[in-house]
mmCIF file of C-alpha atoms and ligand atoms in Angstrom:
data_model
loop_
_atom_site.group_PDB
_atom_site.id
_atom_site.type_symbol
_atom_site.label_atom_id
_atom_site.label_comp_id
_atom_site.label_asym_id
_atom_site.label_seq_id
_atom_site.Cartn_x
_atom_site.Cartn_y
_atom_site.Cartn_z
ATOM 1 C CA MET A 1 22.648 -1.486 12.635
ATOM 2 C CA GLN A 2 24.037 0.504 9.818
ATOM 3 C CA GLN A 3 27.274 2.399 10.397
ATOM 4 C CA GLY A 4 26.315 5.787 11.734
ATOM 5 C CA GLU A 5 22.858 4.595 12.471
ATOM 6 C CA ASP A 6 21.708 6.169 15.536
ATOM 7 C CA LEU A 7 18.613 5.325 17.632
ATOM 8 C CA GLN A 8 18.260 9.000 18.329
ATOM 9 C CA GLN A 9 18.358 9.994 14.702
ATOM 10 C CA ASP A 10 14.988 11.148 13.227
ATOM 11 C CA VAL A 11 13.171 8.896 10.576
ATOM 12 C CA HIS A 12 12.065 10.513 7.559
ATOM 13 C CA ILE A 13 8.959 9.164 6.078
ATOM 14 C CA GLY A 14 7.829 10.534 2.752
ATOM 15 C CA ILE A 15 4.224 10.741 1.390
ATOM 16 C CA LEU A 16 4.041 11.118 -2.408
ATOM 17 C CA ALA A 17 1.994 14.358 -2.613
ATOM 18 C CA LEU A 18 1.283 14.671 -6.289
ATOM 19 C CA GLN A 19 -2.404 13.776 -6.168
ATOM 20 C CA GLY A 20 -4.745 11.862 -3.964
ATOM 21 C CA ALA A 21 -5.187 11.378 -0.327
ATOM 22 C CA PHE A 22 -1.753 12.415 0.891
ATOM 23 C CA ALA A 23 -3.038 14.950 3.435
ATOM 24 C CA GLU A 24 -5.058 12.158 5.106
ATOM 25 C CA HIS A 25 -2.018 9.994 5.416
ATOM 26 C CA GLN A 26 -0.133 12.857 7.052
ATOM 27 C CA VAL A 27 -2.812 13.317 9.721
ATOM 28 C CA MET A 28 -2.653 9.619 10.546
ATOM 29 C CA LEU A 29 1.126 9.411 10.480
ATOM 30 C CA LYS A 30 1.503 12.262 12.823
ATOM 31 C CA LYS A 31 -0.484 10.276 15.513
ATOM 32 C CA VAL A 32 1.759 7.107 15.429
ATOM 33 C CA PRO A 33 3.578 6.781 18.699
ATOM 34 C CA SER A 34 7.301 6.192 18.016
ATOM 35 C CA LYS A 35 10.471 5.812 20.158
ATOM 36 C CA ARG A 36 12.147 7.689 17.432
ATOM 37 C CA LYS A 37 11.011 11.100 15.973
ATOM 38 C CA ILE A 38 9.098 10.774 12.638
ATOM 39 C CA VAL A 39 9.587 13.561 10.284
ATOM 40 C CA ILE A 40 6.920 13.621 7.504
ATOM 41 C CA ILE A 41 8.044 14.810 4.046
ATOM 42 C CA LEU A 42 5.499 15.610 1.457
ATOM 43 C CA VAL A 43 7.308 14.134 -1.518
ATOM 44 C CA ARG A 44 7.059 16.301 -4.920
ATOM 45 C CA THR A 45 10.699 16.397 -6.058
ATOM 46 C CA GLN A 46 13.598 13.978 -6.489
ATOM 47 C CA ASP A 47 15.295 15.998 -3.597
ATOM 48 C CA ASP A 48 12.322 15.416 -1.287
ATOM 49 C CA LEU A 49 12.524 11.688 -2.030
ATOM 50 C CA ALA A 50 16.230 11.350 -1.592
ATOM 51 C CA SER A 51 15.764 12.563 2.063
ATOM 52 C CA CYS A 52 13.297 9.898 2.913
ATOM 53 C CA ASN A 53 13.964 6.508 4.680
ATOM 54 C CA ALA A 54 10.486 5.188 3.545
ATOM 55 C CA LEU A 55 7.551 6.253 1.455
ATOM 56 C CA ILE A 56 3.761 6.112 1.370
ATOM 57 C CA ILE A 57 2.096 6.238 -1.998
ATOM 58 C CA PRO A 58 -1.671 7.321 -1.331
ATOM 59 C CA GLY A 59 -4.798 6.476 -3.015
ATOM 60 C CA GLY A 60 -6.037 8.676 -5.901
ATOM 61 C CA GLU A 61 -5.775 7.972 -9.479
ATOM 62 C CA SER A 62 -2.927 5.732 -10.395
ATOM 63 C CA THR A 63 -2.504 6.942 -13.934
ATOM 64 C CA THR A 64 -2.570 10.572 -12.905
ATOM 65 C CA ILE A 65 -0.030 9.949 -10.071
ATOM 66 C CA ALA A 66 2.298 8.184 -12.561
ATOM 67 C CA LEU A 67 1.974 10.831 -15.152
ATOM 68 C CA LEU A 68 2.726 13.643 -12.616
ATOM 69 C CA ALA A 69 5.575 11.504 -11.185
ATOM 70 C CA ARG A 70 7.073 11.402 -14.752
ATOM 71 C CA LEU A 71 6.559 15.123 -15.325
ATOM 72 C CA ALA A 72 8.225 15.776 -11.883
ATOM 73 C CA GLY A 73 11.224 13.625 -13.025
ATOM 74 C CA ILE A 74 10.694 11.215 -10.079
ATOM 75 C CA LEU A 75 9.375 8.131 -11.730
ATOM 76 C CA GLU A 76 12.819 6.555 -12.215
ATOM 77 C CA PRO A 77 13.976 7.661 -8.754
ATOM 78 C CA LEU A 78 10.740 6.089 -7.434
ATOM 79 C CA ARG A 79 11.776 2.727 -9.040
ATOM 80 C CA GLU A 80 15.099 2.949 -7.539
ATOM 81 C CA PHE A 81 13.739 3.822 -4.153
ATOM 82 C CA ALA A 82 11.456 0.628 -4.418
ATOM 83 C CA LYS A 83 14.483 -1.563 -4.864
ATOM 84 C CA LYS A 84 16.038 -0.360 -1.564
ATOM 85 C CA LYS A 85 13.625 1.251 0.757
ATOM 86 C CA PRO A 86 10.084 0.475 2.224
ATOM 87 C CA ILE A 87 6.923 1.745 0.369
ATOM 88 C CA TRP A 88 3.468 1.362 1.384
ATOM 89 C CA GLY A 89 1.006 1.658 -1.390
ATOM 90 C CA THR A 90 -2.631 2.250 -0.646
ATOM 91 C CA CYS A 91 -5.273 1.762 -3.504
ATOM 92 C CA ALA A 92 -3.801 3.712 -6.393
ATOM 93 C CA GLY A 93 -0.534 3.379 -4.574
ATOM 94 C CA ALA A 94 -0.854 -0.372 -4.519
ATOM 95 C CA ILE A 95 -1.523 -0.487 -8.263
ATOM 96 C CA LEU A 96 1.841 1.587 -8.690
ATOM 97 C CA LEU A 97 3.592 -0.804 -6.369
ATOM 98 C CA ALA A 98 2.693 -3.867 -8.467
ATOM 99 C CA SER A 99 4.843 -5.195 -11.332
ATOM 100 C CA ALA A 100 1.868 -5.987 -13.824
ATOM 101 C CA ILE A 101 -1.611 -4.734 -14.392
ATOM 102 C CA GLU A 102 -4.370 -6.573 -16.265
ATOM 103 C CA ASN A 103 -6.315 -3.786 -17.552
ATOM 104 C CA PRO A 104 -4.126 -0.630 -17.967
ATOM 105 C CA LYS A 105 -5.815 2.484 -19.194
ATOM 106 C CA LYS A 106 -5.478 3.400 -22.851
ATOM 107 C CA GLY A 107 -2.112 4.837 -23.161
ATOM 108 C CA GLY A 108 -0.500 2.403 -20.580
ATOM 109 C CA GLN A 109 0.230 2.527 -16.885
ATOM 110 C CA GLU A 110 3.630 3.149 -15.423
ATOM 111 C CA LEU A 111 4.423 0.737 -12.587
ATOM 112 C CA LEU A 112 7.270 0.701 -9.911
ATOM 113 C CA SER A 113 7.536 -3.093 -9.974
ATOM 114 C CA GLY A 114 8.171 -3.133 -6.280
ATOM 115 C CA MET A 115 6.057 -6.221 -5.512
ATOM 116 C CA SER A 116 5.526 -9.403 -7.468
ATOM 117 C CA VAL A 117 1.835 -9.122 -7.841
ATOM 118 C CA THR A 118 -0.592 -8.453 -10.722
ATOM 119 C CA VAL A 119 -3.567 -6.267 -10.062
ATOM 120 C CA ALA A 120 -6.714 -5.307 -11.861
ATOM 121 C CA ARG A 121 -7.844 -1.778 -11.574
ATOM 122 C CA ASN A 122 -11.302 -1.112 -10.395
ATOM 123 C CA GLY A 123 -11.442 -4.809 -9.982
ATOM 124 C CA TRP A 124 -14.435 -5.253 -7.513
ATOM 125 C CA GLY A 125 -17.256 -4.674 -10.040
ATOM 126 C CA SER A 126 -19.083 -2.181 -12.181
ATOM 127 C CA GLN A 127 -19.133 1.596 -11.710
ATOM 128 C CA VAL A 128 -22.145 1.400 -9.461
ATOM 129 C CA VAL A 129 -21.067 -1.209 -6.888
ATOM 130 C CA GLU A 130 -17.364 -0.745 -6.906
ATOM 131 C CA SER A 131 -17.105 0.920 -3.628
ATOM 132 C CA PHE A 132 -17.901 -0.646 -0.283
ATOM 133 C CA GLU A 133 -16.825 -1.005 3.313
ATOM 134 C CA ALA A 134 -16.057 -4.262 5.173
ATOM 135 C CA PRO A 135 -14.609 -5.336 8.531
ATOM 136 C CA LEU A 136 -11.234 -6.922 7.997
ATOM 137 C CA GLU A 137 -9.112 -9.342 10.213
ATOM 138 C CA VAL A 138 -5.510 -8.426 9.907
ATOM 139 C CA GLU A 139 -2.741 -10.363 11.160
ATOM 140 C CA GLY A 140 0.008 -8.572 13.025
ATOM 141 C CA LEU A 141 -1.813 -5.416 13.695
ATOM 142 C CA ARG A 142 -1.872 -4.116 17.312
ATOM 143 C CA GLU A 143 -5.073 -5.475 18.927
ATOM 144 C CA SER A 144 -5.550 -7.679 15.931
ATOM 145 C CA GLU A 145 -8.725 -9.253 17.429
ATOM 146 C CA ARG A 146 -10.469 -5.939 16.674
ATOM 147 C CA PRO A 147 -11.424 -5.694 13.144
ATOM 148 C CA PHE A 148 -9.980 -3.039 10.931
ATOM 149 C CA HIS A 149 -12.618 -1.002 8.963
ATOM 150 C CA GLY A 150 -11.714 -1.431 5.387
ATOM 151 C CA ILE A 151 -12.814 1.378 2.990
ATOM 152 C CA PHE A 152 -12.583 0.261 -0.571
ATOM 153 C CA ILE A 153 -12.933 2.930 -3.269
ATOM 154 C CA ARG A 154 -12.779 1.537 -6.840
ATOM 155 C CA ALA A 155 -10.058 -0.535 -5.355
ATOM 156 C CA PRO A 156 -7.660 -2.717 -7.299
ATOM 157 C CA VAL A 157 -7.988 -6.528 -6.997
ATOM 158 C CA VAL A 158 -4.869 -8.698 -6.705
ATOM 159 C CA THR A 159 -5.269 -11.217 -9.506
ATOM 160 C CA ALA A 160 -1.892 -13.051 -9.343
ATOM 161 C CA ILE A 161 1.194 -13.535 -7.283
ATOM 162 C CA HIS A 162 4.227 -14.274 -9.259
ATOM 163 C CA THR A 163 7.266 -14.500 -6.969
ATOM 164 C CA THR A 164 10.611 -16.145 -8.208
ATOM 165 C CA PRO A 165 12.893 -17.954 -5.921
ATOM 166 C CA SER A 166 15.119 -14.935 -5.524
ATOM 167 C CA ASP A 167 12.227 -12.559 -4.433
ATOM 168 C CA PRO A 168 11.324 -12.055 -0.834
ATOM 169 C CA PRO A 169 8.194 -14.216 0.009
ATOM 170 C CA ILE A 170 4.762 -12.625 -0.023
ATOM 171 C CA VAL A 171 2.923 -12.501 3.301
ATOM 172 C CA VAL A 172 -0.715 -12.116 3.158
ATOM 173 C CA ILE A 173 -1.910 -10.260 6.193
ATOM 174 C CA SER A 174 -5.644 -9.812 5.287
ATOM 175 C CA ARG A 175 -8.008 -11.372 3.044
ATOM 176 C CA ILE A 176 -11.556 -10.408 2.479
ATOM 177 C CA SER A 177 -14.284 -12.962 2.701
ATOM 178 C CA THR A 178 -16.351 -13.102 -0.376
ATOM 179 C CA SER A 179 -19.437 -13.499 1.847
ATOM 180 C CA LEU A 180 -18.978 -9.803 3.023
ATOM 181 C CA LEU A 181 -19.342 -8.657 -0.393
ATOM 182 C CA PRO A 182 -22.865 -7.142 -1.366
ATOM 183 C CA SER A 183 -24.553 -9.958 -3.497
ATOM 184 C CA SER A 184 -24.296 -7.884 -6.560
ATOM 185 C CA GLN A 185 -20.469 -7.797 -6.068
ATOM 186 C CA THR A 186 -19.082 -11.195 -6.751
ATOM 187 C CA ILE A 187 -15.564 -11.644 -7.617
ATOM 188 C CA VAL A 188 -15.256 -12.949 -11.169
ATOM 189 C CA SER A 189 -13.768 -16.346 -10.882
ATOM 190 C CA PRO A 190 -12.187 -18.541 -13.573
ATOM 191 C CA ASP A 191 -13.140 -22.136 -13.354
ATOM 192 C CA GLU A 192 -12.589 -23.020 -9.672
ATOM 193 C CA ASP A 193 -14.711 -22.377 -6.601
ATOM 194 C CA ASP A 194 -14.553 -18.632 -6.015
ATOM 195 C CA THR A 195 -14.755 -18.961 -2.163
ATOM 196 C CA ASP A 196 -11.370 -20.579 -2.132
ATOM 197 C CA PRO A 197 -9.450 -18.763 0.637
ATOM 198 C CA ARG A 198 -6.329 -19.104 -1.377
ATOM 199 C CA ASP A 199 -7.803 -17.195 -4.245
ATOM 200 C CA PRO A 200 -5.473 -14.165 -4.789
ATOM 201 C CA ARG A 201 -8.431 -11.957 -5.432
ATOM 202 C CA THR A 202 -9.521 -12.263 -1.845
ATOM 203 C CA ILE A 203 -6.246 -10.661 -0.691
ATOM 204 C CA VAL A 204 -6.553 -7.028 0.490
ATOM 205 C CA ALA A 205 -3.359 -6.475 2.370
ATOM 206 C CA LEU A 206 -0.020 -8.088 1.951
ATOM 207 C CA ARG A 207 3.687 -7.618 2.515
ATOM 208 C CA GLN A 208 6.682 -8.478 0.587
ATOM 209 C CA GLY A 209 10.187 -7.735 1.991
ATOM 210 C CA LYS A 210 10.048 -4.138 3.091
ATOM 211 C CA HIS A 211 7.095 -3.234 1.237
ATOM 212 C CA LEU A 212 3.218 -3.080 2.257
ATOM 213 C CA LEU A 213 0.326 -3.155 0.003
ATOM 214 C CA THR A 214 -3.400 -2.356 0.945
ATOM 215 C CA SER A 215 -6.098 -2.206 -1.683
ATOM 216 C CA PHE A 216 -8.190 -0.074 0.616
ATOM 217 C CA HIS A 217 -7.792 3.110 2.566
ATOM 218 C CA PRO A 218 -6.598 2.979 6.250
ATOM 219 C CA GLU A 219 -6.015 6.895 5.965
ATOM 220 C CA LEU A 220 -9.663 7.554 5.635
ATOM 221 C CA THR A 221 -10.572 5.835 9.025
ATOM 222 C CA LYS A 222 -9.800 7.262 12.388
ATOM 223 C CA ASP A 223 -7.695 4.036 13.167
ATOM 224 C CA ASN A 224 -4.046 4.412 12.692
ATOM 225 C CA ARG A 225 -2.961 1.008 13.471
ATOM 226 C CA PHE A 226 -1.920 0.284 9.818
ATOM 227 C CA HIS A 227 0.261 3.434 9.962
ATOM 228 C CA GLU A 228 1.741 2.011 13.228
ATOM 229 C CA TYR A 229 2.224 -1.316 11.596
ATOM 230 C CA PHE A 230 4.107 0.270 8.560
ATOM 231 C CA VAL A 231 6.434 2.192 10.862
ATOM 232 C CA THR A 232 7.215 -0.695 13.282
ATOM 233 C CA GLU A 233 7.247 -3.748 10.981
ATOM 234 C CA CYS A 234 8.453 -2.191 7.593
ATOM 235 C CA VAL A 235 10.321 1.126 8.372
ATOM 236 C CA PHE A 236 12.245 0.442 11.622
ATOM 237 C CA PRO A 237 13.581 -2.974 10.544
ATOM 238 C CA SER A 238 14.780 -1.705 7.291
ATOM 239 C CA LEU A 239 16.989 0.853 9.181
ATOM 240 C CA LEU A 240 18.677 -1.868 11.000
ATOM 241 C CA SER A 241 19.441 -4.137 7.925
HETATM 242 N N1 LIG B 1 -9.260 4.979 -4.407
HETATM 243 C C1 LIG B 1 -8.343 4.749 -5.299
HETATM 244 O O1 LIG B 1 -7.146 5.007 -5.003
HETATM 245 C C2 LIG B 1 -8.797 4.390 -6.605
HETATM 246 C C3 LIG B 1 -7.733 3.833 -7.527
HETATM 247 C C4 LIG B 1 -8.186 4.175 -8.950
HETATM 248 N N2 LIG B 1 -9.209 3.213 -9.241
HETATM 249 C C5 LIG B 1 -7.021 3.875 -9.915
HETATM 250 O O2 LIG B 1 -7.123 3.146 -10.767
HETATM 251 O O3 LIG B 1 -5.922 4.445 -9.721
#
């Protein structure tokens, strides 16, 4: 336990509130049962961020969120935050958490480089079929035998993992089965078998160190088990280290 760390102390969890589904995250986070009081902070400024123990970056439009973060002067503070404190990125937030992107928009895409993954934006297919829903098995969720309803909206695809020996290991907690995808929605595979369960493109939720990445939107369901997971598995342990 850190010096001065007190179990009675409130935990401040920020939600980056520049664009996207931050209000939905707020509703879900409010419902998380916790032994410590959770104070939710909608983060728009460097001061807001400075008061947070952890941060959620919502889905939305990654390029817009990054641009607004730069304009608000919090892009660099966010990068620093990612080196020290837990961040959960959902969809566009997952893109921001990555350290490389295969297909950035013209003009580039700022990243926080919090996780050793490469992503492809809108990686699940053409404009028409790129949004879908699928039941997911997730390791470590409460009542993990009950599938989690994955809502994918123009979601990113994890295309590569590139940890170095000094990086915390990647822990995959959910993969999508390619058979769950509509038939028009095949993952473009290179040369090998695209049903290979180890194909990074089937990864839809993973952890690395304190951080959590989901390519789908738990905040758009009524199931707050992912919010609970982030609080208990990422936020609380980070307060003790
Ligand atoms: N639902 C989402 O967050 C979509 C992400 C969006 N396709 C992007 O590139 O940022």
